[in-house]
Structures are given as C-alpha cells and as structure tokens.
Amino acid sequence: MNTAVFYPRFFDAGPEPMHLREEVVDGLARRPKRLSPKLLYDARGSALFDTICELPEYYPTRTETAILQDNAADIAGLIGEECVLIEPGAGSCHKAELLLCHLPAAAYVPTDICGDHVREAASRLATRFPRLEVASACADFSQFEVLSSFVPSGRRVVFFPGSTIGNFEPHEAKRFLVDAASFVGADGGLLIGVDLKKEPERLRAAYNDARGITAEFNLNLLTRLNRELQGDFDVNRFRHQAFYEMGKGRVEMHLISEAAQEVSIAGLRFRFVPGETIHTENSYKYTIQEFHRLAGSAGFVPGGVWTDRQRLFSVHYLTPRIAGAGPSG
Ligand code: AVI
C-alpha cells in the first residue's frame, strides 16, 4: 500500500524573525502596550484557535459554516465555474473544503502565516479533490502582491471567511479590500464572512468561554515570545480579559499584568504596573449596511448577502465596481 503524502506546490513568503522582534519591541514600547493579533497564530495558537471554533459559546464558525452549507448552490452559481480560489489566512481550509464540494473551481490557493499548518491542509485538499490544482503559501493576509507571481492563471476569487476582516482596524480593512479588488481584477470577486453586531452578552460569552480556551489562546502569545525572542514572561502573572466596547463596535482582547513586574524580551526590559494591559486583539462587528458602505468605499459592489435566521453572521459576495475603478469615499 502506498502511504506517501502528496505535498502540492508551496511558497514561503513568511516574515523574517527580525520583523517579529521589531514589531514586538515597538508594540511593548507603546502606551497602552499593543501586540498584533497576527502574533496569536504560531502552531499552538493555530491549534487553539481550531478548538475555539468548536466551542459552544463561539457561534461564528458554526453559523458561517451553516450559511455556506445552506446557500452553497447559490454562492457557487454567483462565483461561476473554473475560478482560481485564493484564501488568505486559510488555516485548516475546512470552509473552502465545504465550498469546493459545490464549486467547480480550477485551482485553490490557501495561504497562512503558519506555513506548516496550511501546507498540511493543502495536502489534504489535494488528495480529496484530485482534479483541482492546489498550491499553498506561507504569507501574511495582506501580501496580495507576493501572491500575484505565484497563483495559477485564471479568473480570481478571494475567499476570506471567519470574519477575519473584523480583526483589522477600519482603515486596514479598507486597505485590504482595496488591495483585494485590484488583485482579483474586473472579472473577479470576493466572498467574505462578516460577524454582525448583536447583544453584548452573546459576544462576551464567545470571547470568555467556560473552558478557558480563549484565555489559553491569548496567553500563548507570551509563551511564543518567550520561545522566539528569548523572553522571560511569567505567564501565570498575566490574565486574559475580553469585553465588548459598544461605542467602538468591537470586542477587545487584553492580557492584564497581575503584579508590578519587569520582563526581559529580545535583550530589552519592559516594566508593567499592576493591572497594566497589553492590547492583543480587536474584533470589529458590522451591520450589513455598515459593511456595504466599507466595501463600497473600497471599490466593491454587493453581489449577494446571506445570513442565518438569528442574524448573527453574514456572508457577502462582492465584485469590483468597474474595470480599473479605484476606491471612493
Ligand atoms: C480569527 N478571528 C476572526 C477571531 C475573532 O473572533 O475575532 C479570533 C478570536 N479571538 C478570540 N476568539 C477568536
């Protein structure tokens, strides 16, 4: 029996360790201290995030999956046949797998900041869909220009599920959408999942699960910095905090220092007063109208929108406004 694993074409455009150092040192020197949510996803962080997606309190994944399942034929009809489906931040590629059961795409290109994770997932998909051209890359979400040289030729559709757009600041979200519009071109499209505004209690529970997996996910960032930047964070002296900031329409995630302490990282020392925060993530929530406005300002027109009965989550298909059209607003 042949048990060899087939690994499709892989492209490594991951950030250099030097960038990690600069980014972390810069973030910890700020007031309040800040670290990018991208840093949450080392191998362990990615695995913890997969566990979060299955938690009873974390509604986005199963709600979006159900929306994709229930409307797969409609969505596939709008996207059309033989596209090249590109998924930034694909992780385990589970949602694309679902879509590809209904969508006769020519190629699938998942990318992720965690290269090993996406490479494994790409291999699984290549085995499951032998007629589909699969290639994967270790890359940041926003590296569309790097991908251009790597993706197979054909009509491009970007798939960006999971409401990852919510982890961008609004100006970054607009930048991402502008870049996505120019990457897919006039005949392309964007299928994107967006978490909707809702009652704060449901949001609070989703980011403060009873098993403490989200807390572990957040704290794992410190373990990662200890390992990769020779840090000496005492993880037991920080705690996870997450809350919905209604005025800003976002869930904020923080790591709170439980004591006065000094931490050494990358050869530099950083002081913490008791209760001081490292702000690690924002997760913006949008109404459908707010998201249409944002997408419109980036040069997209709405092609279709699907939600669940409770209106917890939305999936949008967007197409660039006109050939060569730039952003407005
Ligand atoms: C990946 N992203 C959309 C998740 C979110 O809900 O903002 C990350 C996450 N953070 C805590 N739980 C999940």
mmCIF file of N, CA and C and ligand atoms in Angstrom, residues 40-41 49 52 58 60 141 161-167 195 206-207 214 217 240 251 253 281-285, ligand 1:
data_model
loop_
_atom_site.group_PDB
_atom_site.id
_atom_site.type_symbol
_atom_site.label_atom_id
_atom_site.label_comp_id
_atom_site.label_asym_id
_atom_site.label_seq_id
_atom_site.Cartn_x
_atom_site.Cartn_y
_atom_site.Cartn_z
ATOM 1 N N LEU A 40 -0.825 35.897 17.463
ATOM 2 C CA LEU A 40 -1.510 34.829 18.205
ATOM 3 C C LEU A 40 -1.375 33.473 17.500
ATOM 4 N N TYR A 41 -0.975 33.509 16.210
ATOM 5 C CA TYR A 41 -1.058 32.273 15.414
ATOM 6 C C TYR A 41 0.290 31.612 15.142
ATOM 7 N N PHE A 49 -6.898 27.982 18.220
ATOM 8 C CA PHE A 49 -7.977 28.664 17.507
ATOM 9 C C PHE A 49 -8.934 27.640 16.885
ATOM 10 N N ILE A 52 -11.191 26.690 19.592
ATOM 11 C CA ILE A 52 -12.163 27.771 19.852
ATOM 12 C C ILE A 52 -13.344 27.655 18.889
ATOM 13 N N TYR A 58 -18.674 29.924 20.992
ATOM 14 C CA TYR A 58 -18.117 30.637 19.833
ATOM 15 C C TYR A 58 -18.987 30.340 18.605
ATOM 16 N N PRO A 60 -19.496 32.095 15.736
ATOM 17 C CA PRO A 60 -19.232 32.490 14.342
ATOM 18 C C PRO A 60 -18.942 31.318 13.393
ATOM 19 N N PHE A 141 -1.861 37.993 5.458
ATOM 20 C CA PHE A 141 -3.124 38.225 4.732
ATOM 21 C C PHE A 141 -2.990 39.225 3.600
ATOM 22 N N PRO A 161 -13.232 33.999 4.743
ATOM 23 C CA PRO A 161 -14.301 33.722 5.708
ATOM 24 C C PRO A 161 -13.851 34.010 7.142
ATOM 25 N N GLY A 162 -14.738 33.716 8.093
ATOM 26 C CA GLY A 162 -14.343 33.729 9.504
ATOM 27 C C GLY A 162 -14.392 35.082 10.161
ATOM 28 N N SER A 163 -14.773 36.127 9.408
ATOM 29 C CA SER A 163 -14.775 37.493 9.932
ATOM 30 C C SER A 163 -13.382 37.943 10.379
ATOM 31 N N THR A 164 -12.359 37.427 9.698
ATOM 32 C CA THR A 164 -11.002 37.909 9.982
ATOM 33 C C THR A 164 -10.897 39.398 9.663
ATOM 34 N N ILE A 165 -11.726 39.872 8.733
ATOM 35 C CA ILE A 165 -11.739 41.310 8.419
ATOM 36 C C ILE A 165 -12.020 42.124 9.686
ATOM 37 N N GLY A 166 -12.741 41.519 10.643
ATOM 38 C CA GLY A 166 -13.065 42.193 11.898
ATOM 39 C C GLY A 166 -11.835 42.402 12.778
ATOM 40 N N ASN A 167 -10.758 41.665 12.526
ATOM 41 C CA ASN A 167 -9.536 41.852 13.323
ATOM 42 C C ASN A 167 -8.675 43.000 12.799
ATOM 43 N N ASP A 195 -18.862 39.104 10.826
ATOM 44 C CA ASP A 195 -19.667 38.928 12.035
ATOM 45 C C ASP A 195 -20.537 40.172 12.242
ATOM 46 N N ALA A 206 -18.760 34.593 23.980
ATOM 47 C CA ALA A 206 -17.984 33.987 22.879
ATOM 48 C C ALA A 206 -16.478 34.171 23.069
ATOM 49 N N TYR A 207 -16.096 35.253 23.761
ATOM 50 C CA TYR A 207 -14.661 35.540 23.934
ATOM 51 C C TYR A 207 -14.195 35.269 25.374
ATOM 52 N N THR A 214 -10.037 30.334 25.118
ATOM 53 C CA THR A 214 -9.682 31.649 24.561
ATOM 54 C C THR A 214 -8.602 32.301 25.426
ATOM 55 N N PHE A 217 -5.397 30.710 24.454
ATOM 56 C CA PHE A 217 -5.025 31.227 23.128
ATOM 57 C C PHE A 217 -4.339 32.589 23.281
ATOM 58 N N HIS A 240 -6.155 36.766 31.010
ATOM 59 C CA HIS A 240 -6.936 37.112 29.817
ATOM 60 C C HIS A 240 -8.110 38.010 30.189
ATOM 61 N N VAL A 251 -15.086 43.817 19.990
ATOM 62 C CA VAL A 251 -14.654 43.070 21.170
ATOM 63 C C VAL A 251 -13.154 43.329 21.296
ATOM 64 N N MET A 253 -9.552 42.302 23.210
ATOM 65 C CA MET A 253 -8.896 41.255 23.988
ATOM 66 C C MET A 253 -7.591 41.833 24.546
ATOM 67 N N GLU A 281 -5.942 42.146 20.679
ATOM 68 C CA GLU A 281 -6.841 41.926 19.520
ATOM 69 C C GLU A 281 -8.070 42.818 19.614
ATOM 70 N N ASN A 282 -8.520 43.299 18.450
ATOM 71 C CA ASN A 282 -9.855 43.876 18.317
ATOM 72 C C ASN A 282 -10.622 42.996 17.352
ATOM 73 N N SER A 283 -11.889 42.807 17.613
ATOM 74 C CA SER A 283 -12.732 42.045 16.707
ATOM 75 C C SER A 283 -13.965 42.900 16.419
ATOM 76 N N TYR A 284 -13.896 43.654 15.299
ATOM 77 C CA TYR A 284 -14.988 44.578 14.951
ATOM 78 C C TYR A 284 -16.200 43.817 14.437
ATOM 79 N N LYS A 285 -17.365 44.305 14.829
ATOM 80 C CA LYS A 285 -18.634 43.755 14.365
ATOM 81 C C LYS A 285 -19.310 44.826 13.505
HETATM 82 C C1 AVI B 1 -9.908 34.992 13.669
HETATM 83 N N1 AVI B 1 -10.830 35.939 14.293
HETATM 84 C C2 AVI B 1 -11.919 36.286 13.390
HETATM 85 C C3 AVI B 1 -11.297 35.536 15.630
HETATM 86 C C4 AVI B 1 -12.301 36.578 16.178
HETATM 87 O O1 AVI B 1 -13.386 36.166 16.582
HETATM 88 O O2 AVI B 1 -12.010 37.766 16.151
HETATM 89 C C5 AVI B 1 -10.142 35.377 16.592
HETATM 90 C C6 AVI B 1 -10.575 35.085 18.001
HETATM 91 N N2 AVI B 1 -10.160 35.726 19.055
HETATM 92 C C7 AVI B 1 -10.704 35.201 20.118
HETATM 93 N N3 AVI B 1 -11.518 34.250 19.764
HETATM 94 C C8 AVI B 1 -11.444 34.143 18.427
#
